Coordinates of C-alpha atoms in Angstrom, one line a residue:
M220 CA 12.6 -26.4 -6.1
R221 CA 11.1 -27.4 -2.9
R222 CA 13.7 -28.6 -0.4
T223 CA 13.1 -31.9 1.4
I224 CA 13.5 -31.6 5.1
P225 CA 14.3 -34.8 7.0
L226 CA 11.6 -35.5 9.6
S227 CA 11.8 -37.8 12.6
E228 CA 9.1 -40.5 12.5
K229 CA 6.1 -39.9 14.6
R230 CA 5.3 -43.1 16.4
F231 CA 2.7 -44.4 18.8
D232 CA 4.6 -47.3 20.5
G233 CA 2.6 -48.5 23.5
R234 CA -0.4 -46.2 22.8
V235 CA -3.9 -47.6 22.6
A236 CA -6.1 -46.2 19.9
V237 CA -9.9 -47.0 19.8
I238 CA -11.3 -46.4 16.3
T239 CA -15.1 -46.6 15.6
G240 CA -16.4 -47.6 12.3
A241 CA -13.0 -49.1 11.4
G242 CA -14.2 -52.2 9.6
G243 CA -13.5 -50.4 6.3
G244 CA -13.2 -47.1 4.6
L245 CA -11.7 -44.2 6.6
G246 CA -11.7 -46.0 9.9
F247 CA -9.7 -48.9 8.6
E248 CA -7.1 -46.6 7.0
H249 CA -6.8 -44.8 10.3
A250 CA -6.3 -48.1 12.2
R251 CA -3.8 -49.4 9.7
L252 CA -1.7 -46.3 10.0
F253 CA -1.7 -46.3 13.8
A254 CA -0.8 -49.9 13.9
S255 CA 2.1 -49.4 11.4
R256 CA 3.5 -46.8 13.8
G257 CA 3.4 -49.1 16.8
A258 CA -0.1 -48.4 18.4
H259 CA -2.4 -51.1 19.7
V260 CA -5.7 -50.6 17.9
V261 CA -9.2 -51.5 18.8
I262 CA -11.3 -52.0 15.7
N263 CA -14.9 -51.2 16.3
D264 CA -17.6 -51.9 13.8
I265 CA -21.0 -53.6 13.8
G266 CA -20.7 -54.4 10.2
G267 CA -24.0 -52.9 9.1
S268 CA -25.0 -51.4 5.8
V269 CA -24.5 -47.8 4.8
T270 CA -28.0 -47.1 6.2
G271 CA -27.2 -48.8 9.4
D272 CA -29.4 -51.8 8.7
G273 CA -28.2 -55.4 9.6
S274 CA -25.0 -56.4 11.2
D275 CA -22.0 -58.6 10.6
R276 CA -19.9 -59.1 13.7
G277 CA -17.2 -60.6 11.6
A278 CA -16.4 -57.3 9.9
A279 CA -14.4 -55.9 12.7
Q280 CA -12.6 -59.2 13.2
R281 CA -11.6 -59.4 9.5
A282 CA -10.2 -55.9 9.7
A283 CA -8.3 -56.8 12.9
D284 CA -6.9 -60.0 11.3
E285 CA -5.7 -58.0 8.3
I286 CA -3.8 -55.6 10.5
I287 CA -2.3 -58.5 12.5
A288 CA -1.2 -60.2 9.3
L289 CA 0.7 -57.0 8.5
G290 CA 2.5 -57.2 11.8
G291 CA 0.3 -54.9 13.8
S292 CA -1.5 -55.2 17.1
A293 CA -5.3 -55.2 17.0
V294 CA -8.4 -56.6 18.5
A295 CA -12.0 -56.5 17.2
D296 CA -15.1 -55.0 18.9
A297 CA -18.6 -55.2 17.5
N298 CA -20.5 -53.2 20.1
S299 CA -22.9 -50.4 18.9
V300 CA -21.6 -46.9 19.8
S301 CA -25.2 -45.6 19.8
T302 CA -26.0 -47.1 23.2
P303 CA -24.4 -46.4 26.6
A304 CA -23.8 -50.1 27.2
G305 CA -22.2 -50.5 23.8
A306 CA -19.9 -47.5 24.2
A307 CA -18.9 -48.7 27.7
E308 CA -18.2 -52.2 26.5
L309 CA -16.0 -50.8 23.7
I310 CA -13.8 -49.0 26.1
E311 CA -13.7 -52.0 28.3
T312 CA -12.4 -54.0 25.3
A313 CA -9.5 -51.6 25.1
L314 CA -8.8 -51.9 28.9
E315 CA -9.0 -55.6 28.9
A316 CA -6.9 -56.2 25.8
F317 CA -4.3 -53.4 26.2
G318 CA -4.6 -52.0 29.7
G319 CA -5.8 -48.5 28.8
V320 CA -7.0 -46.0 26.2
D321 CA -4.9 -43.1 24.9
I322 CA -6.6 -42.2 21.7
V323 CA -10.2 -42.3 20.5
V324 CA -11.1 -41.6 16.9
N325 CA -14.9 -41.3 16.5
N326 CA -15.6 -42.2 13.0
A327 CA -18.7 -44.5 12.9
G328 CA -21.5 -43.2 10.8
I329 CA -24.5 -44.1 8.6
L330 CA -26.5 -42.3 5.8
R331 CA -30.2 -42.0 5.4
D332 CA -30.4 -39.2 2.9
K333 CA -33.8 -37.7 2.1
S334 CA -34.9 -34.1 1.2
L335 CA -36.4 -32.1 4.1
L336 CA -40.0 -32.9 3.4
K337 CA -39.4 -36.6 2.9
V338 CA -37.0 -37.5 5.8
K339 CA -38.9 -39.4 8.5
P340 CA -38.3 -38.7 12.2
N341 CA -36.9 -42.2 12.8
D342 CA -34.4 -41.8 10.0
F343 CA -33.4 -38.4 11.4
R344 CA -33.0 -39.9 14.8
A345 CA -31.1 -42.9 13.6
V346 CA -28.4 -40.8 12.0
L347 CA -28.0 -38.6 15.0
D348 CA -27.8 -41.7 17.2
V349 CA -24.8 -43.1 15.4
H350 CA -22.9 -39.9 14.5
L351 CA -23.6 -37.5 17.4
L352 CA -24.9 -39.6 20.3
G353 CA -22.3 -42.3 19.4
T354 CA -19.5 -39.7 19.5
F355 CA -20.7 -38.4 22.8
L356 CA -21.1 -41.8 24.4
V357 CA -17.7 -43.2 23.4
T358 CA -16.1 -39.9 24.4
Q359 CA -17.8 -40.0 27.8
A360 CA -16.8 -43.6 28.4
A361 CA -13.2 -42.9 27.6
F362 CA -12.8 -39.5 29.2
G363 CA -12.6 -40.6 32.8
H364 CA -9.8 -43.0 32.1
M365 CA -7.9 -40.4 30.3
R366 CA -8.5 -37.8 33.0
A367 CA -7.2 -40.2 35.7
K368 CA -3.8 -40.6 33.9
G369 CA -3.6 -37.0 32.7
Y370 CA -3.4 -37.7 29.0
G371 CA -5.7 -38.4 26.0
R372 CA -6.5 -37.5 22.4
F373 CA -9.9 -37.3 20.8
V374 CA -10.3 -36.9 17.0
N375 CA -13.9 -36.6 15.9
T376 CA -15.3 -36.8 12.4
A377 CA -17.3 -33.9 11.2
S378 CA -18.2 -33.2 7.6
P379 CA -18.4 -30.3 5.0
A380 CA -22.2 -31.1 5.1
G381 CA -22.2 -30.2 8.8
L382 CA -20.2 -27.0 8.2
Y383 CA -22.0 -25.8 5.1
G384 CA -25.1 -27.8 4.7
N385 CA -26.0 -30.2 1.8
F386 CA -29.2 -30.9 -0.1
G387 CA -31.0 -34.0 1.2
Q388 CA -28.8 -34.4 4.3
A389 CA -30.7 -32.5 7.1
N390 CA -30.1 -35.4 9.5
Y391 CA -26.4 -35.9 8.6
S392 CA -25.7 -32.2 8.5
A393 CA -27.3 -31.6 11.9
A394 CA -25.3 -34.5 13.4
K395 CA -22.0 -33.4 12.0
A396 CA -22.5 -29.8 13.1
G397 CA -23.3 -31.1 16.6
I398 CA -20.0 -32.9 16.6
V399 CA -18.2 -29.7 16.1
G400 CA -19.8 -28.1 19.2
L401 CA -19.2 -31.3 21.2
T402 CA -15.5 -31.3 20.2
R403 CA -15.1 -27.7 21.3
T404 CA -16.6 -28.4 24.7
V405 CA -14.5 -31.6 25.2
S406 CA -11.4 -29.6 24.4
I407 CA -12.3 -27.0 27.1
E408 CA -13.1 -29.6 29.7
G409 CA -10.1 -31.7 29.0
A410 CA -7.5 -29.0 28.8
K411 CA -6.3 -29.1 32.4
F412 CA -6.1 -32.9 32.2
G413 CA -3.8 -33.1 29.2
I414 CA -6.7 -34.2 27.0
S415 CA -7.1 -32.6 23.5
A416 CA -10.0 -32.8 21.2
N417 CA -10.1 -31.9 17.6
A418 CA -12.4 -32.7 14.6
I419 CA -11.7 -33.4 10.9
S420 CA -14.0 -32.5 8.1
P421 CA -12.9 -35.0 5.5
A422 CA -13.8 -35.9 1.9
A423 CA -12.8 -39.3 0.8
H424 CA -13.9 -42.1 -1.6
T425 CA -15.6 -44.7 0.5
R426 CA -18.8 -46.8 0.1
M427 CA -20.7 -43.9 1.8
T428 CA -19.6 -41.3 -0.7
E429 CA -18.7 -43.1 -4.0
N430 CA -21.8 -42.0 -5.8
L431 CA -21.6 -38.3 -4.9
L432 CA -17.8 -37.9 -5.3
G433 CA -17.7 -40.0 -8.5
Q434 CA -19.8 -37.3 -10.1
L435 CA -17.6 -34.5 -8.9
F436 CA -14.4 -36.0 -10.1
D437 CA -15.7 -37.7 -13.3
G438 CA -15.3 -41.1 -11.8
A439 CA -11.7 -40.5 -10.6
S440 CA -12.6 -40.0 -6.9
A441 CA -11.0 -43.3 -5.8
D442 CA -7.6 -42.0 -6.8
V443 CA -8.1 -38.3 -6.1
L444 CA -9.8 -38.8 -2.7
D445 CA -8.0 -41.9 -1.5
A446 CA -9.2 -42.4 2.1
A447 CA -5.6 -43.1 3.2
K448 CA -4.7 -39.5 2.5
V449 CA -7.0 -38.4 5.4
S450 CA -5.4 -40.7 8.0
P451 CA -2.1 -38.8 8.5
V452 CA -4.1 -35.8 9.7
V453 CA -5.9 -37.9 12.2
A454 CA -2.6 -39.4 13.4
W455 CA -1.0 -35.9 13.6
L456 CA -3.8 -34.7 15.9
S457 CA -3.5 -37.9 18.0
H458 CA 0.2 -37.6 18.6
E459 CA 1.6 -36.7 22.0
D460 CA 3.7 -33.9 20.4
T461 CA 0.7 -32.2 19.0
D462 CA -0.7 -29.5 21.3
V463 CA -3.5 -28.3 19.0
T464 CA -6.9 -28.6 20.5
G465 CA -10.5 -27.4 19.9
Q466 CA -10.0 -27.0 16.2
V467 CA -11.5 -28.3 13.0
F468 CA -9.4 -29.3 10.0
G469 CA -10.6 -29.9 6.5
T470 CA -8.8 -32.7 4.7
A471 CA -9.2 -34.2 1.3
G472 CA -6.9 -35.7 -1.3
G473 CA -3.8 -34.3 0.5
L474 CA -5.2 -30.9 1.1
V475 CA -5.2 -29.9 4.8
T476 CA -6.9 -26.6 6.0
K477 CA -8.0 -25.1 9.2
V478 CA -11.7 -24.4 9.4
F479 CA -12.7 -21.7 11.9
I480 CA -15.8 -19.9 13.1
A481 CA -15.6 -16.1 12.8
E482 CA -17.8 -13.1 13.6
T483 CA -17.9 -9.8 11.8
K484 CA -17.2 -6.7 13.9
G485 CA -20.9 -6.0 13.4
I486 CA -22.6 -3.0 14.9
F487 CA -23.7 -1.8 18.3
E488 CA -27.0 -0.1 18.9
A489 CA -27.9 0.8 22.5
N490 CA -31.5 0.7 21.7
P491 CA -31.9 -1.7 18.7
T492 CA -34.9 -1.4 16.5
I493 CA -35.9 -3.3 13.3
E494 CA -35.3 -0.1 11.4
N495 CA -31.8 0.9 12.6
I496 CA -30.6 -2.7 12.3
A497 CA -31.9 -2.9 8.7
A498 CA -30.2 0.5 7.9
R499 CA -26.9 -0.9 9.0
E500 CA -27.1 -4.2 7.2
A501 CA -24.0 -3.7 5.2
E502 CA -21.9 -3.1 8.4
I503 CA -23.3 -6.3 9.9
L504 CA -22.4 -8.3 6.9
D505 CA -18.9 -6.7 6.3
E506 CA -16.3 -9.4 6.8
Q507 CA -13.4 -7.1 7.0
G508 CA -11.6 -7.3 10.4
Y509 CA -13.5 -10.4 11.5
L510 CA -13.0 -11.9 15.0
V511 CA -12.3 -15.5 15.8
P512 CA -13.7 -16.2 19.3
E513 CA -12.1 -19.1 21.2
D514 CA -15.1 -19.7 23.5
V515 CA -18.4 -18.3 24.6
G516 CA -16.8 -15.6 26.8
A517 CA -14.6 -14.4 23.9
S518 CA -17.7 -14.1 21.7
M519 CA -19.3 -11.8 24.3
A520 CA -16.2 -9.6 24.7
P521 CA -17.3 -7.0 22.0
L522 CA -20.6 -6.5 23.8
L523 CA -18.9 -6.1 27.2
E524 CA -16.6 -3.5 25.6
H525 CA -19.5 -1.6 24.2
Y526 CA -21.3 -1.8 27.5
A527 CA -18.2 -0.4 29.4
S528 CA -17.9 2.5 27.0
N529 CA -21.6 3.2 26.7
V530 CA -22.9 2.3 30.1
G531 CA -24.6 5.6 30.5
Q532 CA -26.7 4.9 27.4
L533 CA -28.0 1.5 28.5

C-alpha cells in the first residue's frame, strides 16, 4: 500500500502571475489554480477562434469575473501577444493592477493545420507569430522587471508535436520546437538573476484538441485528459521553492515526465569521409551510454576531448 505523506501547501500569496490564452482551456485552469493558492492573476486572451480569427474582448473579462466570484484576485487583459505593443501593454496591466510580475505562463496559441504542400505561408507565419513570437515578446517584456528585483518564473507551453513532429502541423511543430530552444536560452540568461524558465509539453482535452484526442481515447478524452491535471505541474515550476530550470516536462492525465535532449557517444574521425562515416553508422546510432548536454559548450566537450588526445592527427 502506498503511504500518504503529509505535504505543506504550496501557496503564491502576494505573487503576480500573468497567463496568456487564459480565457478558457489550459490557461484558465492554470489561472484558477494560481488564484486558489493566493496569487493575483492577469487573464490575457483576445477571445479569437481556434484559428486566430476574430476577437471577443469580453472573453478575458468573463474568465476573470469567474475567478473573482470564487474568491480569487484577477484582472482581464485583451492585448495580442503577437505584437511588441500588445506584449508590453499586457505586462503594464500587471504592473498597474498589482505592482509587479513574478510569474509568466506563456500559453496562448492557435491552430491552422494543413499538410506540408497545402499550408500557405501566411498560415505558417500566423501560427509562429502567436506561439513563438508571442512567447518571446511577453518574456522579453517581463524579463527586465524580474531581473530588477532578482526573481521570476517563466513556464512556456511546448507540445509533443514540437518534440516529435505531427502530420499536418508543420507550422505548429516548428513553433513549439522553437519554444523549447527559447526556454533553454532564457534559463541560461536568467540564472544569475534568480529567474527560472521551463517548458511543459502537455496533452489535454480543450477546444483545440478535442477532435484528435477524442479519437485516441474513444471519446473519453475529456475525463482522461482533463486540462486541470496539467496545471499542478505549471504551478510547481512557478513556485519559489522550485529550483528546476531549463527543462521540459511532459504532462498529460496525471502523468509527469522529464523530456530531455541526448546525444549518442558517436564516433570520431580525424579525417571524415562519406565512406568511413557510412561504415560506422551503427556506432553513430548506438544509444548506449548517451550524453545529455546542458548547453552548447557541453555538447562540444566530446570533440574537445578528441582534439586534445588526437591533436597530432588534426
